[in-house]
Amino acid sequence: MHPIRTLGLLAALLPPQAAAIKVACNEAWIEHTPFAYAHKNKIYKDEASIVSGGVASLSGDVELGGNAETQGLKQYASHKNYRLIYIVVEATYRLVANKAAGIKTLADLKGKKVGTFQGSSAQVFVDTLIGSAGVDRNEFTTVSGSMCMRAPCAANTFPQRLKNRDIDAFGCWETAVELGIEAAGEENVVVFKNATLYREIYSLYATTENLKNPSMRKKIVQYVKALNQTLEVFKNSPETVYPFVAKEIGVDVPVLRKVWPEHKWGPGDMGEDLIDFLEREEQYLSKVDKRKAATRAELKKFVDTSVYEDAMKL
Ligand SMILES: *[C@@H]1O[C@H](CO)[C@@H](O)[C@H](O)[C@H]1NC(C)=O
Ligand SMILES: *[C@@H]1O[C@H](CO)[C@@H](O)[C@H](O)[C@H]1NC(C)=O
């Protein structure tokens, strides 16, 4: 038989639920590692795979996307069928600054060079945190740079640039900030954070089309259940998880151990506080991206708690 036809026949014989669920995310960051852990340890029992991407990949052939709320909101602006269905982790971002640049308080960042990733959750964090001291985003210089997850960090990365005093401060996700503190020397830096003001709300997203499809919804609910079980391990037995996470993303265990407390593993609260938080961020993002802000009513639709509620019934 013709090979293509054989393949077609095989596909026809396989039950539809045998298709692997695909989760799109950035495989470089700590936040994505529960997906990998759930798959490799068969906590999620069916076939699943990780593909490079994020919430934006939902427009293609992936069922789930993992991303910060920032990318979720940016995508929701033009994809009103996307839903935030589960909070995987809330990560307190930190900003590290050189004392030698005369920085003692957030207000001292006025006129300074601050490294971050433009258009990302890190930029929302930096602008919000420094903004809370009355310093507007155009009153300091945003500097681009590269990420570093493990020492030694290359010359163009934020930790090394901080050490070289080529930038005065930088703010983003871990492990870069920890590496920046270590590179510049703990005694030489001041570290700022405020989880109330800003924390990354790394979430799982799906489309309304898939959530309305009964067999697909069942898979997604099972996935959320498995992910929730995985996060209990991340929360309660971190020492058993460190070697896996370290290997998965290429970081050192001692550094990972130091940054772990900045990660509050799920399930995150999807109540009114989340809507308040998203509404504030949406106001900021819509101005920066020069677009219309989603209304509170629209944000309430964006956050779909029903998948988690279904998972509770399993
Ligand atoms: C964090 O930010 C909140 C909201 O602006 C503020 O009320 C609180 O005092 C800040 N916390 C610290 C430790 O600065
Ligand atoms: C998720 O885990 C928490 C403990 O972290 C537990 O209280 C909750 O019942 C779990 N939810 C589901 C859907 O399994």
PDB file of C-alpha atoms in Angstrom, residues 38 40 65 81 83 89 94 115 155 169 203 229 234 251 254 257 272:
ATOM      1  CA  ALA A  38       3.687  16.563  34.943  1.00  0.00           C
ATOM      2  CA  LYS A  40       7.663  13.231  32.370  1.00  0.00           C
ATOM      3  CA  GLY A  65      -0.688  28.126  26.322  1.00  0.00           C
ATOM      4  CA  ASN A  81     -12.060  33.819  22.578  1.00  0.00           C
ATOM      5  CA  ARG A  83      -9.532  32.348  28.401  1.00  0.00           C
ATOM      6  CA  VAL A  89       2.519  30.400  39.695  1.00  0.00           C
ATOM      7  CA  ARG A  94      12.731  41.918  41.842  1.00  0.00           C
ATOM      8  CA  GLY A 115      17.566  47.138  32.187  1.00  0.00           C
ATOM      9  CA  ALA A 155      29.059  40.501  28.818  1.00  0.00           C
ATOM     10  CA  ALA A 169      19.688  48.615  37.797  1.00  0.00           C
ATOM     11  CA  SER A 203      -1.277  31.277  33.814  1.00  0.00           C
ATOM     12  CA  GLN A 229      -1.246  17.820  41.729  1.00  0.00           C
ATOM     13  CA  PHE A 234       6.494  22.036  43.836  1.00  0.00           C
ATOM     14  CA  VAL A 251      20.348  26.574  36.294  1.00  0.00           C
ATOM     15  CA  PRO A 254      21.839  26.659  45.045  1.00  0.00           C
ATOM     16  CA  ARG A 257      16.874  27.327  46.099  1.00  0.00           C
ATOM     17  CA  GLU A 272     -12.148  39.728  42.487  1.00  0.00           C
TER      18      GLU A 272
END
